[in-house]
């Protein structure tokens, strides 16, 4: 008899296997949940991995304070529906403590997330953070392990990663060190959308095409919000857009789109000409090695 | 209607050195299959110009880390993805430089196919033999020899045939030629794109498939032998939900089928305890299924309450497999620190961990000429046959019979680094 799993079943099964390895090997893991599409896939995988039991870890959101309210409302509803525990670690708290010092108030906050994350890891004693990063997102991630080792300062040293063979994951750490586990490492953006469609996953509304006030700035579309005001000489347009990633408002740009349901997004993704981070993450464009630098500093 | 017709996943590795044009080949494959998106290309074009190159350097697509870009060599395994109408592909791009044997073994461990690059001008080199040997060692069943740079030998057919002949001779010498192993050859020019996705018009004498056609048609499915069920338990589910009485006594065993079939009503036993039971339910999430196939992650309920924990293995009752505490294995040493015969290490095998002592180094393989040598210790990238003595029994198969239950990693007890990769050869 010959039988093979379809590609979505295979990816799902691999992700379940990785999550169960985290649960089996680590004593105090946490799942990072932003309300974004990748972390919503992680939650469905956690349900398939652990129901009818509770998740063997809490969920945690690293909150920059610059969020679309739709995403935060969605996050809270999702946690209630799942009946799981959510920890919110807030950048504003780190700013109050003085561990994050902004150069200016409207500075993008993404790069400071690692400080709040490391503080939360220390406060709760987490030995593993499960995240929704994918290897196809960016060059520096293509060499990332599924279980990635971070030292006591949360730093990622590309030269000091453990070889990862077969499906044998080594999540052993000493106190203070931790593992970042990426169950959907091998998924592409297309796989994520196909999985969302197959599993009928609900998403925050800003993923779907809607009318929004924007300006065009340096070849990007910038949504006009309280924290991203219009600059002199710019003209506001009201156009149909959707977000391909959700995150800190100041560094997440939408794309022009008429795709208002998952099927249309899949069709659009299949014919798209721009990779996800390239178009929509304003903070990765600085240099070819920008992501690698931030990862070394403990960014996810 | 939007579902792509992806039937399955094919994982392959590419081996070759910088000079063989390996990164160019992968870049070409992604480029020609229209999977490289334009902004990635824009960035590469910019970087190519900065380095003073005229044409787009396709190898820049796969070189990820800053250190590599500076040195112009690939130092770590990179994973790349593309999807066609029939398949999802995962490429493990393994560095070919000889210091990095461990990266090749890493990439090979999850690959079903190895693409071995040969420079048509140079023919078989020491490194071609090394790549082939390592692919065999790690149990890859499909080998494609990509004879690249045909443009530099005027697309000469007889040179191509000579390289094929030399390769088969070598494959025969190392016992790679066997009914279970599929070896194929394609002449190509990755730089010009001949025989990658398009045929081009320079190699018209070659009637075989292009690389792309070969990948699309390759059948990697294996016969599932029902009787060889291996189900290592990863996690035990005990909800104890006080608000749901039905769940109060619920217990289920979570894991992935590594080989064989698991069906409802199957009579199973738990190893190493030997306790027997019957399967009453198999689930994927909240969906009940009748049988689970290899690589499927499931949740299993049994008919009676027996003590089972992470690390135990479910097999069929009539299976004669036993837990063992001694075996010998081929090991690739991965760590900077040399192997110490006086220390204890940890072995991670399926979901089980045991302390271990290495009792003997039988021989080391000289990776240059593939001859056996005596050795007192092992250093990074060494490959050797070792004997192991375990503190806890493990449920193992020979690696050539079962890649999942024949493989293990060795972990340093004090640093927790992964220091070795092992493939079980004989069970004492």
XYZ file of C-alpha atoms in Angstrom:
728
model
C 0.000 0.000 0.000
C 1.263 3.470 -0.855
C -0.114 6.606 0.715
C 1.248 10.101 1.241
C -0.176 13.020 3.150
C -1.255 16.040 1.089
C 0.977 19.055 1.550
C -1.347 20.812 4.015
C -1.824 17.663 6.082
C 1.923 17.119 6.093
C 2.644 20.685 7.220
C -0.045 20.509 9.879
C 1.232 17.188 11.164
C 4.809 18.470 11.337
C 3.658 21.549 13.263
C 1.643 19.432 15.729
C 4.678 17.214 16.233
C 6.890 20.228 16.971
C 4.394 21.691 19.441
C 4.087 18.407 21.270
C 7.876 18.171 21.465
C 7.913 21.592 23.130
C 5.246 20.430 25.573
C 7.108 17.183 26.230
C 10.601 18.648 26.619
C 10.147 22.118 28.121
C 8.991 22.837 31.639
C 7.560 26.330 31.151
C 6.784 27.242 27.531
C 4.643 30.105 26.225
C 2.983 30.720 22.855
C 3.403 34.188 21.380
C 0.055 35.401 20.045
C -0.377 38.696 18.251
C -3.800 38.254 16.684
C -2.040 37.942 13.320
C -2.733 35.225 10.766
C 0.386 33.156 11.455
C -0.239 33.015 15.182
C -3.886 32.130 14.482
C -2.646 29.110 12.546
C -0.545 28.239 15.611
C -3.651 28.321 17.804
C -5.537 25.943 15.511
C -2.498 23.637 15.524
C -2.404 23.816 19.338
C -6.078 22.810 19.437
C -5.359 19.823 17.202
C -2.277 18.949 19.241
C -3.762 19.152 22.743
C -7.584 19.050 22.794
C -9.610 17.854 24.607
C -6.977 18.946 27.140
C -6.021 22.540 27.926
C -2.990 23.991 26.177
C 0.125 23.133 28.212
C 1.209 26.793 27.953
C -0.262 30.286 28.295
C -0.496 32.731 25.389
C 1.447 35.982 25.456
C 1.105 39.192 23.448
C 3.991 41.660 23.268
C 1.916 44.834 22.991
C 3.587 47.875 21.412
C 0.623 50.061 22.338
C 0.252 50.990 18.670
C -2.450 48.588 17.586
C -5.482 48.619 15.369
C -8.400 48.224 17.779
C -9.902 45.544 15.496
C -6.869 43.353 16.162
C -6.941 43.799 19.953
C -10.679 43.124 20.139
C -10.204 40.083 17.993
C -7.321 38.886 20.189
C -9.412 39.123 23.353
C -12.424 37.390 21.819
C -10.252 34.561 20.512
C -8.721 33.984 23.950
C -12.204 33.925 25.564
C -13.495 31.444 22.958
C -10.533 29.150 23.530
C -10.803 29.520 27.298
C -7.034 29.809 27.600
C -4.843 32.211 29.569
C -3.402 35.381 27.973
C -0.478 37.386 29.323
C -0.091 40.895 27.889
C 3.457 42.223 28.181
C 3.380 45.882 27.284
C 6.067 48.151 25.858
C 4.447 51.020 27.749
C 5.355 49.245 31.017
C 8.967 48.888 29.903
C 8.948 52.597 29.037
C 7.592 53.453 32.501
C 10.320 51.322 34.074
C 12.868 53.111 31.930
C 14.163 49.989 30.195
C 12.882 51.283 26.860
C 13.867 54.839 26.012
C 12.406 56.102 22.755
C 14.402 58.581 20.724
C 11.172 60.259 19.712
C 7.553 59.502 20.471
C 6.570 58.619 16.923
C 9.498 56.259 16.427
C 8.534 52.766 15.174
C 8.386 50.466 18.167
C 8.955 47.056 16.584
C 12.637 46.991 17.406
C 11.907 47.566 21.105
C 9.664 44.500 21.327
C 12.683 42.331 22.087
C 13.318 44.253 25.335
C 9.796 43.686 26.626
C 9.879 40.071 25.445
C 13.136 39.400 27.307
C 11.761 41.060 30.443
C 8.659 38.865 30.296
C 10.749 35.737 29.717
C 12.732 36.590 32.834
C 9.714 37.552 34.951
C 7.770 34.369 34.182
C 10.798 32.078 33.803
C 9.818 30.833 30.348
C 12.225 28.289 28.860
C 10.637 28.261 25.414
C 8.660 30.720 23.280
C 6.594 29.274 20.459
C 6.314 31.694 17.555
C 4.791 31.861 14.093
C 7.902 32.877 12.128
C 8.416 31.267 8.732
C 11.626 30.638 6.819
C 10.229 32.099 3.605
C 9.634 35.527 5.165
C 13.143 36.881 4.899
C 16.679 35.824 3.934
C 18.081 35.632 7.461
C 15.255 33.311 8.459
C 16.047 30.728 5.735
C 18.782 29.292 7.960
C 16.812 29.460 11.178
C 16.392 26.240 13.125
C 12.959 24.948 14.084
C 14.176 25.060 17.670
C 16.450 28.052 17.857
C 18.782 28.547 20.797
C 19.051 31.939 22.568
C 21.594 32.750 25.255
C 20.958 34.537 28.542
C 20.766 37.866 26.741
C 18.226 36.491 24.304
C 20.766 36.722 21.537
C 20.751 34.615 18.415
C 24.230 33.639 17.329
C 24.141 32.159 13.827
C 27.460 30.421 14.505
C 26.293 28.858 17.744
C 23.105 27.134 16.601
C 22.628 23.454 17.299
C 22.644 21.195 14.269
C 19.101 19.942 13.725
C 18.814 16.463 12.247
C 15.814 14.349 11.280
C 12.873 15.322 13.504
C 14.977 15.082 16.646
C 14.700 18.445 18.357
C 17.010 19.318 21.213
C 15.188 21.822 23.428
C 17.417 21.374 26.477
C 18.523 24.646 28.099
C 20.109 25.895 31.298
C 18.351 28.351 33.544
C 18.186 31.736 31.860
C 18.681 30.417 28.343
C 15.740 29.702 26.142
C 14.468 28.139 22.949
C 12.396 29.836 20.270
C 10.305 27.155 18.592
C 8.833 27.740 15.129
C 6.267 25.061 14.248
C 5.342 26.628 10.890
C 8.952 27.198 9.748
C 8.334 25.251 6.549
C 5.128 27.067 5.576
C 4.930 29.764 2.922
C 2.484 32.651 2.870
C 0.402 30.650 0.388
C 0.350 27.624 2.695
C -0.898 29.856 5.522
C -3.781 31.202 3.424
C -4.699 27.760 2.149
C -4.739 26.478 5.728
C -6.901 29.411 6.856
C -9.334 28.573 4.072
C -9.395 24.858 4.789
C -9.819 25.300 8.529
C -12.269 28.181 8.172
C -10.217 30.312 10.536
C -11.611 33.694 11.544
C -9.239 36.646 11.095
C -9.180 40.286 12.228
C -11.150 42.336 9.701
C -8.178 44.458 8.597
C -6.813 41.457 6.652
C -9.687 41.916 4.177
C -10.108 44.739 1.685
C -11.732 47.827 3.186
C -11.799 51.592 2.565
C -9.124 53.496 4.466
C -7.542 56.946 4.541
C -3.944 56.725 3.376
C -1.109 58.755 1.945
C 1.577 57.575 -0.460
C 5.035 58.029 1.051
C 8.342 56.640 -0.364
C 6.564 54.087 -2.562
C 4.647 52.771 0.465
C 1.037 53.230 1.416
C 0.846 54.765 4.896
C -2.464 54.589 6.753
C -3.431 57.833 8.478
C -3.915 57.233 12.200
C -3.287 59.052 15.477
C 0.283 57.774 15.593
C 0.950 58.137 11.860
C -0.380 61.617 11.057
C -0.308 63.292 7.676
C 2.835 65.296 6.862
C 2.964 68.670 5.178
C 2.424 68.517 1.430
C 0.787 65.067 1.471
C -2.658 64.320 0.119
C -5.064 61.920 1.806
C -6.712 59.341 -0.427
C -9.512 56.991 0.547
C -8.859 53.681 -1.220
C -9.514 49.934 -0.903
C -6.658 48.275 0.982
C -5.910 45.219 3.046
C -3.117 44.364 5.467
C -0.888 41.386 4.771
C 0.640 41.464 8.264
C -0.647 43.074 11.441
C 1.638 44.644 13.981
C 2.755 47.991 15.250
C 0.807 50.658 13.333
C 3.868 52.762 12.635
C 5.605 50.053 10.653
C 2.814 48.052 9.057
C 1.637 49.212 5.658
C -1.404 47.940 3.760
C -1.475 47.004 0.066
C -4.065 48.102 -2.468
C -6.520 45.273 -2.888
C -10.123 44.409 -3.649
C -9.792 40.982 -2.007
C -12.502 40.892 0.633
C -12.554 37.160 1.363
C -10.043 34.335 1.825
C -10.544 32.908 -1.668
C -9.815 36.219 -3.303
C -6.727 36.660 -1.128
C -5.450 33.244 -2.213
C -5.910 34.164 -5.864
C -4.177 37.452 -5.263
C -1.331 35.758 -3.374
C -0.864 33.271 -6.219
C -0.317 36.088 -8.678
C 1.415 38.518 -6.373
C 4.701 40.120 -7.354
C 5.985 41.330 -4.004
C 7.081 39.225 -1.059
C 5.194 39.816 2.144
C 7.795 41.616 4.241
C 9.200 43.607 1.344
C 5.987 45.484 0.758
C 4.496 45.792 4.146
C 7.191 45.957 6.806
C 8.632 49.404 6.701
C 11.371 48.423 9.157
C 13.049 45.643 7.155
C 14.020 47.751 4.187
C 16.862 49.621 5.835
C 19.520 47.174 4.736
C 19.956 43.720 3.299
C 21.059 42.466 6.688
C 18.522 44.404 8.783
C 16.659 41.344 9.993
C 19.840 39.484 10.866
C 20.988 42.403 13.015
C 17.686 42.554 14.867
C 17.642 38.801 15.428
C 21.069 38.957 17.016
C 19.626 41.461 19.463
C 16.912 39.073 20.554
C 14.088 40.024 18.193
C 11.953 37.093 17.286
C -11.688 25.927 -6.573
C -8.722 27.857 -5.246
C -7.072 24.736 -3.851
C -3.833 24.140 -5.711
C -3.416 20.554 -6.834
C -0.561 19.894 -4.439
C -0.476 16.205 -3.808
C 2.458 16.042 -1.491
C 5.772 17.407 -0.319
C 9.164 16.625 -1.851
C 12.239 17.443 0.207
C 15.576 17.500 -1.564
C 19.105 18.635 -0.893
C 21.666 20.083 -3.244
C 25.347 19.299 -2.786
C 28.275 20.816 -4.523
C 30.822 23.541 -3.909
C 30.632 27.215 -4.769
C 32.507 26.498 -7.981
C 29.983 23.942 -9.205
C 27.331 26.613 -9.539
C 25.040 25.050 -6.970
C 23.546 28.309 -5.764
C 23.106 29.337 -9.388
C 21.219 26.115 -10.040
C 18.809 26.708 -7.181
C 18.439 30.342 -8.143
C 17.708 29.255 -11.707
C 15.154 26.716 -10.573
C 13.332 29.312 -8.490
C 13.781 32.018 -11.121
C 12.566 29.976 -14.059
C 9.684 28.490 -12.162
C 8.546 32.084 -11.600
C 8.688 31.723 -7.857
C 11.142 34.493 -7.223
C 9.208 37.575 -6.453
C 10.207 40.848 -7.983
C 11.314 42.785 -4.949
C 13.710 40.019 -3.945
C 15.092 40.334 -7.454
C 15.424 44.093 -7.261
C 17.511 43.758 -4.134
C 19.706 41.096 -5.702
C 20.197 43.197 -8.803
C 21.350 46.069 -6.599
C 23.799 43.862 -4.693
C 25.114 42.288 -7.915
C 25.869 45.726 -9.304
C 27.564 46.752 -6.070
C 29.914 43.789 -6.444
C 30.685 44.825 -9.996
C 28.830 42.047 -11.759
C 26.868 42.624 -14.908
C 24.367 39.808 -15.060
C 22.165 39.060 -12.088
C 24.068 36.724 -9.766
C 21.464 34.070 -9.035
C 23.520 32.615 -6.217
C 22.673 35.684 -4.118
C 19.161 34.336 -3.748
C 20.321 31.509 -1.566
C 23.180 33.030 0.395
C 21.440 34.281 3.489
C 23.733 35.323 6.287
C 25.922 38.407 6.394
C 29.114 36.452 7.090
C 28.465 34.332 4.017
C 27.798 37.277 1.816
C 31.072 38.787 2.931
C 33.077 35.611 2.291
C 31.066 34.609 -0.747
C 30.568 31.056 0.545
C 27.601 29.211 2.014
C 28.305 28.240 5.631
C 25.002 26.922 6.910
C 22.077 24.874 5.610
C 19.433 27.154 4.106
C 15.880 26.089 3.412
C 14.023 27.312 0.320
C 10.509 26.717 -0.887
C 8.621 26.620 -4.106
C 5.313 25.246 -5.189
C 4.168 23.993 -8.568
C 0.882 22.616 -9.752
C 1.736 19.199 -8.372
C 3.983 19.603 -5.374
C 5.391 21.673 -2.575
C 9.186 21.562 -2.615
C 11.511 22.088 0.321
C 15.137 22.580 -0.697
C 17.910 22.100 1.833
C 20.893 23.911 0.398
C 23.967 22.264 1.925
C 27.393 23.816 1.814
C 29.926 21.727 -0.061
C 33.108 22.937 1.556
C 34.826 20.032 3.254
C 34.841 21.522 6.771
C 31.099 21.418 6.637
C 30.388 17.691 6.429
C 28.104 18.134 9.413
C 25.905 20.527 7.451
C 25.607 18.054 4.615
C 24.590 15.312 7.004
C 22.079 17.718 8.566
C 20.546 18.583 5.190
C 20.531 14.936 4.104
C 18.734 13.783 7.245
C 15.387 15.177 6.080
C 15.885 14.805 2.318
C 14.304 12.222 0.047
C 16.425 13.196 -2.949
C 20.015 14.412 -3.293
C 21.042 16.492 -6.279
C 24.798 16.096 -6.645
C 26.475 18.699 -8.807
C 29.391 17.788 -11.011
C 31.392 20.344 -12.994
C 31.478 18.887 -16.510
C 35.022 20.216 -17.049
C 36.349 18.446 -13.975
C 34.357 15.225 -13.857
C 34.288 13.200 -10.642
C 36.174 14.887 -7.821
C 36.936 13.818 -4.287
C 34.035 15.948 -3.144
C 31.631 14.206 -5.576
C 32.608 10.921 -3.968
C 32.222 12.425 -0.505
C 28.752 13.805 -1.269
C 27.698 10.475 -2.708
C 29.049 8.560 0.249
C 27.286 10.863 2.721
C 23.997 10.617 0.808
C 24.253 6.846 1.008
C 25.211 6.957 4.689
C 22.133 9.039 5.524
C 19.915 6.698 3.534
C 18.810 8.829 0.591
C 17.068 6.617 -1.951
C 16.997 8.979 -4.944
C 20.146 10.511 -6.382
C 20.276 12.895 -9.295
C 23.706 13.663 -10.707
C 23.467 17.113 -12.271
C 26.332 17.469 -14.757
C 26.589 21.229 -14.896
C 28.543 23.743 -16.977
C 27.995 21.764 -20.190
C 28.346 25.097 -21.999
C 32.020 25.179 -21.020
C 32.760 21.849 -22.755
C 30.820 22.729 -25.918
C 27.901 20.551 -24.804
C 29.974 17.491 -25.654
C 27.923 14.307 -25.464
C 30.786 11.833 -25.078
C 32.248 13.699 -22.067
C 28.824 13.523 -20.461
C 28.626 9.766 -21.009
C 32.129 9.304 -19.625
C 31.164 11.134 -16.400
C 28.014 8.986 -16.065
C 30.110 5.838 -16.518
C 32.712 6.976 -13.957
C 29.993 7.825 -11.496
C 28.218 4.471 -11.816
C 31.542 2.700 -11.398
C 32.122 4.589 -8.145
C 28.531 4.024 -6.975
C 29.043 0.331 -7.581
C 32.294 0.336 -5.608
C 30.564 1.722 -2.517
C 27.537 -0.617 -2.876
C 25.184 2.209 -3.672
C 23.841 0.483 -6.784
C 20.907 -1.622 -5.582
C 17.238 -2.186 -6.438
C 16.170 0.231 -3.685
C 18.250 3.141 -4.965
C 17.429 5.263 -7.987
C 20.353 7.058 -9.701
C 19.755 9.407 -12.646
C 21.807 11.882 -14.705
C 20.970 15.171 -16.419
C 23.424 17.356 -18.384
C 22.747 21.066 -17.904
C 23.926 24.634 -17.840
C 22.487 26.373 -14.798
C 23.998 29.678 -15.903
C 22.187 29.654 -19.235
C 19.166 27.824 -17.914
C 19.531 24.820 -20.224
C 17.716 21.693 -18.974
C 16.619 23.263 -15.690
C 13.081 24.331 -16.492
C 13.486 25.017 -20.216
C 15.277 22.520 -22.461
C 17.256 25.196 -24.313
C 18.634 24.340 -27.768
C 22.212 23.345 -26.959
C 21.691 19.865 -25.530
C 19.344 18.472 -28.145
C 21.086 15.085 -28.096
C 19.820 14.511 -24.562
C 16.382 12.892 -24.583
C 15.769 12.590 -20.829
C 13.662 14.935 -18.677
C 14.646 18.452 -17.618
C 15.451 18.886 -13.927
C 12.015 20.360 -13.406
C 10.224 17.479 -15.162
C 12.293 15.018 -13.152
C 11.249 16.693 -9.880
C 7.585 16.831 -10.833
C 7.449 13.122 -11.708
C 9.652 11.616 -9.020
C 7.742 9.011 -7.012
C 9.025 8.991 -3.427
C 6.202 6.986 -1.899
C 7.223 3.739 -0.294
C 5.228 0.650 0.439
C 3.760 0.966 3.901
C 4.347 -2.284 5.730
C 1.403 -2.494 8.103
C 3.233 -4.739 10.496
C 6.048 -2.305 11.262
C 3.988 0.088 13.373
C 6.135 2.477 15.393
C 4.248 5.020 17.473
C 6.453 6.846 19.985
C 4.355 8.587 22.628
C 5.131 12.311 22.757
C 2.600 13.558 25.253
C -0.123 12.122 27.472
C -3.436 13.964 27.529
C -5.219 13.961 30.886
C -7.743 16.810 30.893
C -9.172 16.222 34.444
C -11.733 18.839 33.513
C -13.913 19.402 36.545
C -16.567 21.183 34.482
C -16.915 18.297 32.067
C -17.645 14.918 33.707
C -17.122 13.031 30.447
C -13.530 14.138 30.390
C -12.822 13.280 33.987
C -11.322 9.893 33.215
C -10.246 10.733 29.681
C -6.736 9.696 28.807
C -5.194 9.683 25.374
C -1.754 9.268 23.879
C -0.384 11.802 21.472
C 2.309 11.229 18.911
C 3.148 10.658 15.295
C 3.141 7.443 13.281
C 6.783 6.865 12.331
C 6.131 3.745 10.272
C 3.448 1.157 9.569
C -0.282 1.609 9.991
C -2.347 2.140 13.110
C -6.004 1.143 12.866
C -8.977 1.182 15.186
C -9.280 -2.235 16.925
C -5.562 -2.973 16.435
C -4.070 -5.049 19.236
C -1.029 -3.189 20.470
C 1.595 -3.474 23.174
C 3.552 -0.804 24.959
C 7.335 -0.974 25.003
C 9.407 -1.316 27.063
C 6.775 -2.428 29.654
C 5.107 -5.013 27.367
C 1.558 -4.156 28.613
C -1.109 -4.994 26.047
C -4.206 -3.119 24.912
C -6.514 -2.366 21.999
C -7.012 0.842 19.996
C -10.546 2.185 20.400
C -10.239 5.643 18.885
C -7.854 7.604 16.641
C -8.267 11.364 16.243
C -6.753 14.214 14.306
C -8.028 17.218 16.244
C -11.735 16.553 16.822
C -12.028 14.376 13.749
C -12.236 10.592 14.206
C -10.314 8.495 11.691
C -10.095 4.735 11.136
C -6.444 4.454 10.283
C -3.360 6.594 10.637
C -0.511 6.541 8.103
C 3.202 7.379 8.451
C 4.020 11.004 9.314
C 0.511 11.606 10.631
C 0.213 13.216 14.090
C -2.701 11.684 15.960
C -4.303 11.214 19.376
C -4.954 7.586 20.341
C -7.324 6.149 22.969
C -6.918 2.621 24.303
C -9.418 0.122 25.719
C -7.946 -0.317 29.181
C -6.052 1.807 31.608
C -2.354 1.030 31.489
C 0.601 3.078 32.554
C 2.052 4.895 29.530
C 4.253 7.954 29.484
C 6.321 10.052 27.081
C 9.100 7.940 25.623
C 7.104 4.712 25.446
C 6.460 3.143 22.047
C 3.288 1.471 20.782
C 3.836 -1.472 18.411
C 1.601 -4.344 17.276
C 1.273 -7.277 19.692
C 2.807 -9.796 17.284
C 5.903 -7.648 16.714
C 9.079 -9.294 17.968
C 10.964 -6.024 18.519
C 12.534 -5.595 21.956
C 14.076 -2.763 23.878
C 17.883 -2.825 23.809
C 20.717 -1.317 25.856
C 23.608 -1.945 23.462
C 24.072 -1.196 19.799
C 26.635 -0.016 17.301
C 26.097 2.922 14.995
C 27.703 5.121 12.382
C 28.151 8.547 13.912
C 28.947 11.939 12.446
C 30.668 14.022 15.124
C 29.302 17.564 15.024
C 30.896 19.382 17.932
C 34.069 21.434 18.191
C 34.995 19.552 21.372
C 36.315 16.058 20.600
C 34.546 12.872 21.649
C 35.605 11.671 25.078
C 35.383 7.956 25.823
C 35.516 8.603 29.550
C 32.476 10.884 29.706
C 28.789 10.065 29.645
C 26.523 11.720 27.073
C 22.785 11.814 26.468
C 21.117 10.072 23.560
C 17.859 11.486 22.199
C 16.030 8.814 20.206
C 12.390 9.243 19.072
C 10.833 10.702 22.228
C 13.143 8.953 24.650
C 16.314 10.155 26.351
C 18.994 7.985 27.933
C 22.425 8.421 29.379
C 25.012 6.685 27.286
C 28.648 5.669 27.282
C 30.601 5.177 24.102
C 32.538 1.996 24.707
C 34.555 1.652 21.524
C 35.590 3.413 18.342
C 35.737 0.623 15.768
C 37.010 2.643 12.861
C 36.899 6.072 11.347
C 36.104 6.743 7.700
C 38.697 8.778 5.854
C 36.365 11.055 3.968
C 38.993 11.798 1.303
C 39.518 8.223 0.108
C 36.677 6.460 2.011
C 39.113 4.050 3.639
C 38.787 2.812 7.216
C 41.255 4.062 9.797
C 41.860 3.479 13.466
C 41.030 6.382 15.750
C 41.499 7.257 19.423
C 38.959 10.061 19.378
C 36.682 11.977 17.014
C 36.705 15.613 16.063
C 34.260 17.802 14.116
C 33.103 16.269 10.835
C 34.577 12.834 11.583
C 32.486 9.816 10.702
C 33.042 6.607 12.612
C 31.504 3.371 13.761
C 30.995 3.374 17.538
C 29.619 1.012 20.176
C 27.139 2.362 22.713
C 26.058 1.228 26.159
C 22.793 2.787 27.378
C 21.454 3.421 30.859
C 17.815 3.175 29.718
C 16.546 0.694 27.136
C 15.578 2.117 23.736
C 13.245 0.646 21.121
C 15.339 0.786 17.971
C 15.519 -0.526 14.406
C 18.463 -0.584 12.056
C 18.690 2.735 10.250
C 18.478 1.146 6.813
C 15.171 -0.445 7.777
C 13.687 2.577 9.486
C 15.032 6.119 9.335
C 12.959 7.323 12.315
C 13.687 4.609 14.823
C 17.240 4.037 13.574
C 18.372 7.631 14.077
C 19.482 9.439 17.220
C 21.399 12.502 18.319
C 24.080 12.725 20.999
C 23.815 15.626 23.438
C 26.546 16.937 25.735
C 25.366 16.544 29.338
C 26.841 19.808 30.542
C 26.517 22.232 27.603
C 23.376 20.577 26.122
C 24.830 21.082 22.667
C 24.018 18.538 19.987
C 27.403 16.908 19.456
C 26.719 13.866 17.298
C 24.284 12.270 14.867
C 23.950 8.512 14.862
C 22.559 5.828 12.580
C 22.088 2.413 14.142
C 23.808 -0.419 12.309
C 23.502 -3.460 14.461
C 21.683 -4.256 17.614
C 23.476 -6.364 20.188
